[in-house]
PDB file of C-alpha atoms in Angstrom:
ATOM      1  CA  LEU A1224      98.889  91.772  72.427  1.00 94.00           C
ATOM      2  CA  ILE A1225      95.432  89.709  73.228  1.00 94.00           C
ATOM      3  CA  GLU A1226      96.648  87.034  70.777  1.00 93.00           C
ATOM      4  CA  TRP A1227     100.028  87.256  72.504  1.00 93.00           C
ATOM      5  CA  ILE A1228      98.863  86.667  76.256  1.00 94.00           C
ATOM      6  CA  ASN A1229      95.983  84.239  75.153  1.00 94.00           C
ATOM      7  CA  ARG A1230      98.627  82.241  73.482  1.00 92.00           C
ATOM      8  CA  THR A1231     101.202  82.573  76.492  1.00 92.00           C
ATOM      9  CA  LEU A1232      98.330  81.478  79.029  1.00 93.00           C
ATOM     10  CA  GLN A1233      97.022  78.975  76.848  1.00 92.00           C
ATOM     11  CA  GLU A1234      97.700  75.968  79.235  1.00 90.00           C
ATOM     12  CA  GLU A1235      96.165  77.998  82.002  1.00 87.00           C
ATOM     13  CA  HIS A1236      92.478  77.842  79.978  1.00 89.00           C
ATOM     14  CA  ILE A1237      92.921  81.656  80.030  1.00 89.00           C
ATOM     15  CA  VAL A1238      91.096  83.800  77.408  1.00 93.00           C
ATOM     16  CA  VAL A1239      91.283  87.607  77.123  1.00 94.00           C
ATOM     17  CA  LYS A1240      88.707  89.145  74.824  1.00 94.00           C
ATOM     18  CA  SER A1241      88.998  93.044  76.103  1.00 94.00           C
ATOM     19  CA  LEU A1242      92.272  94.729  77.585  1.00 92.00           C
ATOM     20  CA  GLU A1243      90.081  96.667  79.766  1.00 90.00           C
ATOM     21  CA  GLU A1244      87.365  94.524  81.147  1.00 93.00           C
ATOM     22  CA  ASP A1245      89.659  91.387  81.489  1.00 93.00           C
ATOM     23  CA  LEU A1246      93.428  92.729  82.983  1.00 91.00           C
ATOM     24  CA  TYR A1247      91.804  95.327  85.552  1.00 91.00           C
ATOM     25  CA  ASP A1248      91.840  92.956  88.955  1.00 89.00           C
ATOM     26  CA  GLY A1249      95.089  91.733  88.328  1.00 88.00           C
ATOM     27  CA  LEU A1250      94.123  87.417  87.358  1.00 89.00           C
ATOM     28  CA  VAL A1251      95.737  87.574  84.224  1.00 92.00           C
ATOM     29  CA  LEU A1252      98.827  89.558  85.005  1.00 91.00           C
ATOM     30  CA  HIS A1253      99.327  87.512  88.074  1.00 90.00           C
ATOM     31  CA  HIS A1254      99.273  84.360  85.583  1.00 90.00           C
ATOM     32  CA  LEU A1255     101.014  85.980  82.637  1.00 91.00           C
ATOM     33  CA  LEU A1256     104.047  87.250  85.290  1.00 89.00           C
ATOM     34  CA  GLU A1257     103.967  83.510  86.681  1.00 87.00           C
ATOM     35  CA  LYS A1258     104.226  82.116  83.532  1.00 88.00           C
ATOM     36  CA  LEU A1259     106.665  84.457  81.866  1.00 87.00           C
ATOM     37  CA  GLY A1260     109.334  84.976  84.818  1.00 80.00           C
ATOM     38  CA  SER A1261     108.788  82.478  86.845  1.00 74.00           C
ATOM     39  CA  LEU A1262     107.792  84.882  89.671  1.00 71.00           C
ATOM     40  CA  LYS A1263     106.125  83.851  92.483  1.00 78.00           C
ATOM     41  CA  LEU A1264     103.801  86.182  93.763  1.00 77.00           C
ATOM     42  CA  ASP A1265     102.223  86.326  97.663  1.00 75.00           C
ATOM     43  CA  VAL A1266      99.076  87.131  96.971  1.00 76.00           C
ATOM     44  CA  ASP A1267      95.790  85.345  96.253  1.00 74.00           C
ATOM     45  CA  LYS A1268      95.000  84.240  92.446  1.00 73.00           C
ATOM     46  CA  ILE A1269      91.207  85.479  92.938  1.00 78.00           C
ATOM     47  CA  ALA A1270      90.550  88.689  94.281  1.00 75.00           C
ATOM     48  CA  LEU A1271      86.858  89.319  94.596  1.00 77.00           C
ATOM     49  CA  THR A1272      86.472  92.892  96.651  1.00 84.00           C
ATOM     50  CA  GLU A1273      87.856  95.921  95.014  1.00 85.00           C
ATOM     51  CA  LYS A1274      90.145  96.165  98.238  1.00 87.00           C
ATOM     52  CA  LYS A1275      91.666  92.787  97.426  1.00 87.00           C
ATOM     53  CA  GLN A1276      92.153  93.899  93.855  1.00 87.00           C
ATOM     54  CA  GLN A1277      94.052  96.713  94.780  1.00 89.00           C
ATOM     55  CA  GLN A1278      95.982  94.797  97.288  1.00 90.00           C
ATOM     56  CA  LYS A1279      96.711  92.072  94.423  1.00 88.00           C
ATOM     57  CA  LEU A1280      97.509  94.748  91.978  1.00 90.00           C
ATOM     58  CA  SER A1281     100.106  96.794  94.307  1.00 90.00           C
ATOM     59  CA  VAL A1282     102.342  93.225  94.961  1.00 89.00           C
ATOM     60  CA  ILE A1283     102.263  92.709  91.053  1.00 89.00           C
ATOM     61  CA  MET A1284     103.645  96.642  90.447  1.00 89.00           C
ATOM     62  CA  GLU A1285     106.011  95.820  92.510  1.00 89.00           C
ATOM     63  CA  ALA A1286     107.039  92.674  91.044  1.00 87.00           C
ATOM     64  CA  VAL A1287     107.256  94.459  87.495  1.00 88.00           C
ATOM     65  CA  ALA A1288     108.977  97.455  88.429  1.00 88.00           C
ATOM     66  CA  LYS A1289     112.089  94.677  90.293  1.00 87.00           C
ATOM     67  CA  CYS A1290     111.887  92.714  87.767  1.00 85.00           C
ATOM     68  CA  LEU A1291     112.009  95.679  84.423  1.00 85.00           C
ATOM     69  CA  GLN A1292     114.041  97.622  86.782  1.00 85.00           C
ATOM     70  CA  LEU A1293     112.317 100.251  86.654  1.00 83.00           C
ATOM     71  CA  GLU A1294     111.647 103.413  88.828  1.00 81.00           C
ATOM     72  CA  ALA A1295     108.316 105.125  89.839  1.00 77.00           C
ATOM     73  CA  SER A1296     109.054 108.316  87.306  1.00 79.00           C
ATOM     74  CA  GLN A1297     109.418 105.667  84.329  1.00 82.00           C
ATOM     75  CA  MET A1298     106.278 103.666  84.807  1.00 87.00           C
ATOM     76  CA  LYS A1299     103.336 104.791  82.566  1.00 90.00           C
ATOM     77  CA  TRP A1300     100.590 103.010  84.957  1.00 92.00           C
ATOM     78  CA  SER A1301      99.698 102.829  88.373  1.00 91.00           C
ATOM     79  CA  VAL A1302      97.467 100.504  90.615  1.00 91.00           C
ATOM     80  CA  GLU A1303      94.243 102.833  90.369  1.00 93.00           C
ATOM     81  CA  SER A1304      94.452 103.580  86.477  1.00 93.00           C
ATOM     82  CA  ILE A1305      94.349  99.678  85.580  1.00 92.00           C
ATOM     83  CA  LEU A1306      91.839  99.051  88.142  1.00 92.00           C
ATOM     84  CA  THR A1307      89.905 101.635  86.997  1.00 93.00           C
ATOM     85  CA  LYS A1308      90.294  99.939  83.120  1.00 93.00           C
ATOM     86  CA  ASP A1309      92.101 102.933  82.042  1.00 92.00           C
ATOM     87  CA  LEU A1310      93.097 101.199  78.432  1.00 93.00           C
ATOM     88  CA  LEU A1311      96.384 103.823  78.073  1.00 93.00           C
ATOM     89  CA  SER A1312      97.910 102.397  81.124  1.00 93.00           C
ATOM     90  CA  THR A1313      96.975  98.987  80.501  1.00 94.00           C
ATOM     91  CA  LEU A1314      98.844  98.822  76.895  1.00 94.00           C
ATOM     92  CA  HIS A1315     101.713 101.040  78.498  1.00 94.00           C
ATOM     93  CA  LEU A1316     102.081  97.900  81.135  1.00 94.00           C
ATOM     94  CA  LEU A1317     101.676  95.059  79.082  1.00 94.00           C
ATOM     95  CA  VAL A1318     104.312  96.462  76.127  1.00 94.00           C
ATOM     96  CA  ALA A1319     106.551  97.004  78.911  1.00 92.00           C
ATOM     97  CA  ILE A1320     106.253  93.249  79.783  1.00 92.00           C
ATOM     98  CA  ALA A1321     106.186  92.484  76.434  1.00 92.00           C
ATOM     99  CA  LYS A1322     109.472  94.051  75.465  1.00 90.00           C
ATOM    100  CA  HIS A1323     111.292  92.748  78.559  1.00 89.00           C
ATOM    101  CA  PHE A1324     110.132  88.626  78.303  1.00 88.00           C
ATOM    102  CA  ASN A1325     109.500  88.341  74.760  1.00 87.00           C
ATOM    103  CA  PRO A1326     111.861  91.566  72.633  1.00 85.00           C
ATOM    104  CA  THR A1327     111.014  89.537  69.546  1.00 85.00           C
ATOM    105  CA  LEU A1328     107.268  89.960  69.516  1.00 87.00           C
ATOM    106  CA  ALA A1329     106.354  91.660  66.354  1.00 85.00           C
ATOM    107  CA  LEU A1330     104.959  95.201  67.883  1.00 87.00           C
ATOM    108  CA  PRO A1331     104.291  97.734  65.290  1.00 87.00           C
ATOM    109  CA  PRO A1332     106.549 100.970  66.057  1.00 87.00           C
ATOM    110  CA  ASN A1333     105.380 104.259  66.264  1.00 87.00           C
ATOM    111  CA  VAL A1334     101.478 103.446  67.676  1.00 90.00           C
ATOM    112  CA  GLN A1335     100.771 106.343  69.225  1.00 89.00           C
ATOM    113  CA  VAL A1336      96.664 107.965  69.967  1.00 90.00           C
ATOM    114  CA  GLU A1337      95.891 111.568  70.341  1.00 90.00           C
ATOM    115  CA  THR A1338      94.941 112.262  74.112  1.00 89.00           C
ATOM    116  CA  ILE A1339      92.226 114.617  75.334  1.00 91.00           C
ATOM    117  CA  THR A1340      92.477 115.885  78.947  1.00 89.00           C
ATOM    118  CA  ILE A1341      89.703 117.787  80.315  1.00 91.00           C
ATOM    119  CA  GLU A1342      90.189 119.804  83.463  1.00 91.00           C
ATOM    120  CA  ASN A1343      87.379 121.705  85.397  1.00 90.00           C
ATOM    121  CA  THR A1344      88.342 125.039  86.420  1.00 89.00           C
ATOM    122  CA  SER A1345      86.845 127.963  88.045  1.00 88.00           C
ATOM    123  CA  ARG A1346      86.763 129.599  84.541  1.00 87.00           C
ATOM    124  CA  GLY A1347      85.126 126.513  82.586  1.00 88.00           C
ATOM    125  CA  LEU A1348      86.401 123.074  81.049  1.00 90.00           C
ATOM    126  CA  LYS A1349      89.890 123.339  79.982  1.00 90.00           C
ATOM    127  CA  THR A1350      90.960 120.951  77.404  1.00 91.00           C
ATOM    128  CA  ALA A1351      94.660 119.904  76.198  1.00 90.00           C
ATOM    129  CA  ASN A1352      95.391 117.772  73.739  1.00 90.00           C
ATOM    130  CA  ALA A1353      98.629 115.471  73.102  1.00 88.00           C
ATOM    131  CA  VAL A1354      99.959 112.527  71.553  1.00 89.00           C
ATOM    132  CA  GLU A1355     101.460 109.571  73.207  1.00 87.00           C
ATOM    133  CA  TYR A1356     103.592 106.981  71.889  1.00 89.00           C
ATOM    134  CA  ILE A1357     102.204 103.306  72.893  1.00 90.00           C
ATOM    135  CA  THR A1358     105.330 101.645  70.837  1.00 88.00           C
ATOM    136  CA  GLU A1359     109.060 103.014  70.758  1.00 82.00           C
ATOM    137  CA  ASN A1360     109.050 106.443  68.171  1.00 72.00           C
ATOM    138  CA  LYS A1361     111.648 104.743  65.711  1.00 66.00           C
ATOM    139  CA  GLU A1362     112.666 108.632  64.377  1.00 60.00           C
ATOM    140  CA  ASN A1363     113.193 109.866  67.983  1.00 55.00           C
ATOM    141  CA  THR A1364     115.034 106.868  68.709  1.00 51.00           C
ATOM    142  CA  GLU A1365     117.272 107.381  65.558  1.00 52.00           C
ATOM    143  CA  ALA A1366     117.326 111.314  66.068  1.00 51.00           C
ATOM    144  CA  GLN A1367     118.452 110.880  69.851  1.00 51.00           C
ATOM    145  CA  SER A1368     121.551 108.574  69.043  1.00 48.00           C
ATOM    146  CA  ARG A1369     123.070 111.303  66.896  1.00 52.00           C
ATOM    147  CA  ASP A1370     123.966 114.286  68.207  1.00 52.00           C
ATOM    148  CA  ASP A1371     122.239 117.554  67.206  1.00 57.00           C
ATOM    149  CA  ALA A1372     124.338 120.989  66.217  1.00 63.00           C
ATOM    150  CA  PHE A1373     123.281 122.471  69.822  1.00 65.00           C
ATOM    151  CA  ASP A1374     124.873 119.413  71.454  1.00 65.00           C
ATOM    152  CA  GLU A1375     128.104 119.618  68.885  1.00 63.00           C
ATOM    153  CA  LEU A1376     128.675 123.200  69.618  1.00 64.00           C
ATOM    154  CA  PHE A1377     128.402 122.545  73.288  1.00 65.00           C
ATOM    155  CA  SER A1378     130.792 119.836  73.017  1.00 64.00           C
ATOM    156  CA  CYS A1379     132.914 120.759  70.640  1.00 62.00           C
ATOM    157  CA  ALA A1380     132.889 124.497  69.818  1.00 66.00           C
ATOM    158  CA  PRO A1381     132.559 126.192  72.703  1.00 66.00           C
ATOM    159  CA  ASP A1382     134.299 129.689  71.442  1.00 71.00           C
ATOM    160  CA  LYS A1383     131.273 129.601  68.902  1.00 76.00           C
ATOM    161  CA  LEU A1384     129.011 129.906  71.933  1.00 78.00           C
ATOM    162  CA  ASP A1385     129.201 133.551  72.553  1.00 81.00           C
ATOM    163  CA  ALA A1386     128.559 134.057  68.495  1.00 82.00           C
ATOM    164  CA  VAL A1387     125.521 131.962  68.898  1.00 83.00           C
ATOM    165  CA  LYS A1388     124.032 133.834  72.032  1.00 84.00           C
ATOM    166  CA  LYS A1389     124.627 137.037  70.513  1.00 86.00           C
ATOM    167  CA  VAL A1390     122.520 135.251  67.347  1.00 86.00           C
ATOM    168  CA  PHE A1391     119.876 134.270  69.584  1.00 88.00           C
ATOM    169  CA  LEU A1392     119.955 137.853  71.698  1.00 90.00           C
ATOM    170  CA  GLU A1393     119.266 139.646  68.262  1.00 91.00           C
ATOM    171  CA  PHE A1394     116.367 137.055  67.465  1.00 90.00           C
ATOM    172  CA  VAL A1395     114.618 137.712  70.683  1.00 92.00           C
ATOM    173  CA  ASN A1396     114.778 141.152  70.698  1.00 92.00           C
ATOM    174  CA  GLN A1397     113.722 141.839  67.297  1.00 91.00           C
ATOM    175  CA  HIS A1398     110.194 140.371  68.529  1.00 90.00           C
ATOM    176  CA  VAL A1399     110.060 141.515  72.119  1.00 90.00           C
ATOM    177  CA  GLY A1400     111.600 144.737  70.986  1.00 90.00           C
ATOM    178  CA  LYS A1401     107.984 145.606  69.619  1.00 86.00           C
ATOM    179  CA  LEU A1402     106.492 145.881  73.381  1.00 86.00           C
ATOM    180  CA  GLY A1403     109.330 147.943  74.508  1.00 89.00           C
ATOM    181  CA  LEU A1404     111.377 145.202  76.051  1.00 89.00           C
ATOM    182  CA  ASN A1405     115.112 144.322  75.645  1.00 92.00           C
ATOM    183  CA  VAL A1406     116.858 141.406  76.611  1.00 92.00           C
ATOM    184  CA  LYS A1407     120.797 141.403  77.380  1.00 92.00           C
ATOM    185  CA  ASP A1408     121.788 138.397  79.377  1.00 89.00           C
ATOM    186  CA  ILE A1409     119.947 135.252  77.981  1.00 84.00           C
ATOM    187  CA  GLU A1410     120.861 132.959  81.154  1.00 83.00           C
ATOM    188  CA  SER A1411     119.439 135.288  83.768  1.00 87.00           C
ATOM    189  CA  GLN A1412     116.361 137.289  81.896  1.00 89.00           C
ATOM    190  CA  PHE A1413     114.839 134.093  80.775  1.00 89.00           C
ATOM    191  CA  SER A1414     115.218 132.333  84.193  1.00 89.00           C
ATOM    192  CA  ASP A1415     111.815 133.489  85.607  1.00 90.00           C
ATOM    193  CA  GLY A1416     109.592 132.550  82.262  1.00 90.00           C
ATOM    194  CA  VAL A1417     108.447 135.867  81.506  1.00 91.00           C
ATOM    195  CA  ILE A1418     110.527 136.611  78.546  1.00 91.00           C
ATOM    196  CA  LEU A1419     110.013 133.480  77.425  1.00 91.00           C
ATOM    197  CA  LEU A1420     106.153 133.427  77.619  1.00 91.00           C
ATOM    198  CA  ILE A1421     106.284 137.074  75.688  1.00 90.00           C
ATOM    199  CA  LEU A1422     108.497 135.279  73.189  1.00 91.00           C
ATOM    200  CA  ILE A1423     106.349 132.450  72.475  1.00 90.00           C
ATOM    201  CA  GLY A1424     103.289 134.860  72.141  1.00 88.00           C
ATOM    202  CA  GLN A1425     104.975 137.194  69.582  1.00 88.00           C
ATOM    203  CA  LEU A1426     105.921 133.939  67.868  1.00 88.00           C
ATOM    204  CA  GLU A1427     102.337 132.547  67.508  1.00 84.00           C
ATOM    205  CA  GLY A1428     100.357 135.784  67.541  1.00 83.00           C
ATOM    206  CA  TYR A1429      98.298 135.323  70.161  1.00 79.00           C
ATOM    207  CA  PHE A1430      97.478 137.537  73.418  1.00 78.00           C
ATOM    208  CA  LEU A1431      98.728 136.072  76.385  1.00 80.00           C
ATOM    209  CA  ASN A1432      96.401 137.033  79.538  1.00 84.00           C
ATOM    210  CA  LEU A1433      98.840 139.060  81.792  1.00 81.00           C
ATOM    211  CA  ARG A1434      96.617 137.702  84.941  1.00 85.00           C
ATOM    212  CA  ASN A1435      97.831 134.370  83.906  1.00 86.00           C
ATOM    213  CA  PHE A1436     100.927 134.445  85.148  1.00 87.00           C
ATOM    214  CA  PHE A1437     103.627 136.633  87.082  1.00 88.00           C
ATOM    215  CA  LEU A1438     105.016 139.761  85.040  1.00 87.00           C
ATOM    216  CA  THR A1439     107.580 140.409  88.084  1.00 89.00           C
ATOM    217  CA  PRO A1440     107.725 137.341  89.872  1.00 90.00           C
ATOM    218  CA  ALA A1441     109.384 137.575  93.454  1.00 90.00           C
ATOM    219  CA  SER A1442     109.887 133.941  94.201  1.00 91.00           C
ATOM    220  CA  THR A1443     110.666 130.616  92.931  1.00 89.00           C
ATOM    221  CA  THR A1444     107.008 129.894  92.912  1.00 90.00           C
ATOM    222  CA  GLU A1445     105.584 132.347  90.829  1.00 90.00           C
ATOM    223  CA  MET A1446     108.465 131.762  88.548  1.00 89.00           C
ATOM    224  CA  VAL A1447     107.616 128.154  88.372  1.00 89.00           C
TER     225      VAL A1447
END
């Protein structure tokens, strides 16, 4: 990506050495969009204060969303994350721009990073690990292009659905039955999340703290 940016902006005498340090203020992104998309952005080229940089990035993000035809929910970056030099957000933004303006750029597929989210709660630090894909996951793409067995079942063989439900019910009751629970209807009894949580605990072999969720949720909020 750094080589691509420097090659694209060679005539502008711009040299990027670090994605975190050189892109956060919007200057390089401004030049890049003007060069690639012939976009004229109504904002100063150089923004020295954080407020000016924030305004500049807002204009740039709006231009990117419009040009790439992206909804807010599809964007894995924000003005704040770019401004705070978040590398993941910067990578997602650059990959999206590169794929749109230069789809032949040889970006390797299946580039992934493991992220660790740390949250400070009343009970102490809570960590969560996740894998995030920076470039397209080819295996997932191929898998999505083919209907799986369940899609086929719903579309082609609805008459077999009841038989499948019966198998699932037997499977669920085999595990939650050990706790004296009995499921008769998948739709209604799974809708509040309680049976699902207990089933996961049984399958994975760990104890769920019952204070972490409502055993008999009385409202949608409690179910969520």
